[in-house]
GROMACS .gro file of C-alpha atoms in nm:
model
   82
    1UNK     CA    1  -1.013  -2.077  -1.531
    2UNK     CA    2  -0.860  -2.259  -1.826
    3UNK     CA    3  -0.502  -2.367  -1.772
    4UNK     CA    4  -0.228  -2.318  -2.027
    5UNK     CA    5  -0.077  -2.632  -2.166
    6UNK     CA    6   0.248  -2.570  -1.980
    7UNK     CA    7   0.367  -2.357  -1.691
    8UNK     CA    8   0.722  -2.259  -1.607
    9UNK     CA    9   0.844  -2.278  -1.239
   10UNK     CA   10   1.195  -2.198  -1.142
   11UNK     CA   11   1.316  -2.230  -1.501
   12UNK     CA   12   1.155  -2.577  -1.555
   13UNK     CA   13   0.863  -2.639  -1.785
   14UNK     CA   14   0.576  -2.856  -1.666
   15UNK     CA   15   0.267  -2.985  -1.841
   16UNK     CA   16  -0.070  -2.909  -1.688
   17UNK     CA   17  -0.228  -3.222  -1.853
   18UNK     CA   18  -0.174  -3.452  -1.549
   19UNK     CA   19  -0.485  -3.471  -1.329
   20UNK     CA   20  -0.330  -3.487  -0.976
   21UNK     CA   21  -0.119  -3.199  -1.030
   22UNK     CA   22  -0.392  -2.978  -1.195
   23UNK     CA   23  -0.521  -2.839  -0.862
   24UNK     CA   24  -0.161  -2.742  -0.769
   25UNK     CA   25  -0.103  -2.584  -1.107
   26UNK     CA   26  -0.424  -2.377  -1.058
   27UNK     CA   27  -0.306  -2.269  -0.719
   28UNK     CA   28   0.037  -2.166  -0.845
   29UNK     CA   29  -0.127  -1.969  -1.124
   30UNK     CA   30  -0.372  -1.792  -0.875
   31UNK     CA   31  -0.087  -1.702  -0.645
   32UNK     CA   32   0.108  -1.560  -0.944
   33UNK     CA   33  -0.191  -1.356  -1.046
   34UNK     CA   34  -0.227  -1.229  -0.686
   35UNK     CA   35   0.133  -1.135  -0.666
   36UNK     CA   36   0.101  -0.940  -0.989
   37UNK     CA   37  -0.197  -0.733  -0.836
   38UNK     CA   38  -0.020  -0.654  -0.508
   39UNK     CA   39   0.191  -0.361  -0.614
   40UNK     CA   40  -0.118  -0.185  -0.756
   41UNK     CA   41  -0.321  -0.255  -0.435
   42UNK     CA   42  -0.026  -0.120  -0.228
   43UNK     CA   43  -0.025   0.200  -0.435
   44UNK     CA   44  -0.403   0.238  -0.377
   45UNK     CA   45  -0.366   0.192  -0.008
   46UNK     CA   46  -0.081   0.440   0.014
   47UNK     CA   47  -0.274   0.697  -0.179
   48UNK     CA   48  -0.582   0.647   0.051
   49UNK     CA   49  -0.362   0.679   0.364
   50UNK     CA   50  -0.207   1.003   0.228
   51UNK     CA   51  -0.553   1.146   0.155
   52UNK     CA   52  -0.682   1.061   0.495
   53UNK     CA   53  -0.381   1.219   0.657
   54UNK     CA   54  -0.426   1.539   0.460
   55UNK     CA   55  -0.793   1.557   0.550
   56UNK     CA   56  -0.716   1.501   0.914
   57UNK     CA   57  -0.445   1.776   0.909
   58UNK     CA   58  -0.698   2.007   0.745
   59UNK     CA   59  -0.962   1.929   1.001
   60UNK     CA   60  -0.722   1.985   1.285
   61UNK     CA   61  -0.587   2.305   1.149
   62UNK     CA   62  -0.932   2.447   1.062
   63UNK     CA   63  -0.872   2.470   0.696
   64UNK     CA   64  -0.603   2.463   0.426
   65UNK     CA   65  -0.352   2.679   0.625
   66UNK     CA   66  -0.060   2.500   0.794
   67UNK     CA   67  -0.053   2.491   1.159
   68UNK     CA   68   0.115   2.797   1.324
   69UNK     CA   69   0.360   2.759   1.616
   70UNK     CA   70   0.225   2.909   1.927
   71UNK     CA   71   0.371   3.245   2.016
   72UNK     CA   72   0.600   3.287   2.319
   73UNK     CA   73   0.436   3.472   2.603
   74UNK     CA   74   0.559   3.829   2.636
   75UNK     CA   75   0.780   3.925   2.924
   76UNK     CA   76   0.619   4.143   3.184
   77UNK     CA   77   0.678   4.518   3.137
   78UNK     CA   78   0.934   4.680   3.351
   79UNK     CA   79   0.792   4.940   3.578
   80UNK     CA   80   0.976   5.243   3.674
   81UNK     CA   81   1.008   5.314   4.047
   82UNK     CA   82   1.076   5.666   4.156
   0.00000   0.00000   0.00000
């Protein structure tokens, strides 16, 4: 990875030409790149979780129909006594 001539941190501009700080500058740039990728990785993970949840619901429900609430048991029939 080729470093730019300068990097800006907290509003201050620093040169990357100094050797002792070069490793730190590389680390800072790598972390910045990682932070830039995190929102996309989060969106991918959320989409995967949602798809797995839908697949699980379909498997449990036996297809694409939503689960139906169980019916209440019927009351016993009244018998007439004579």
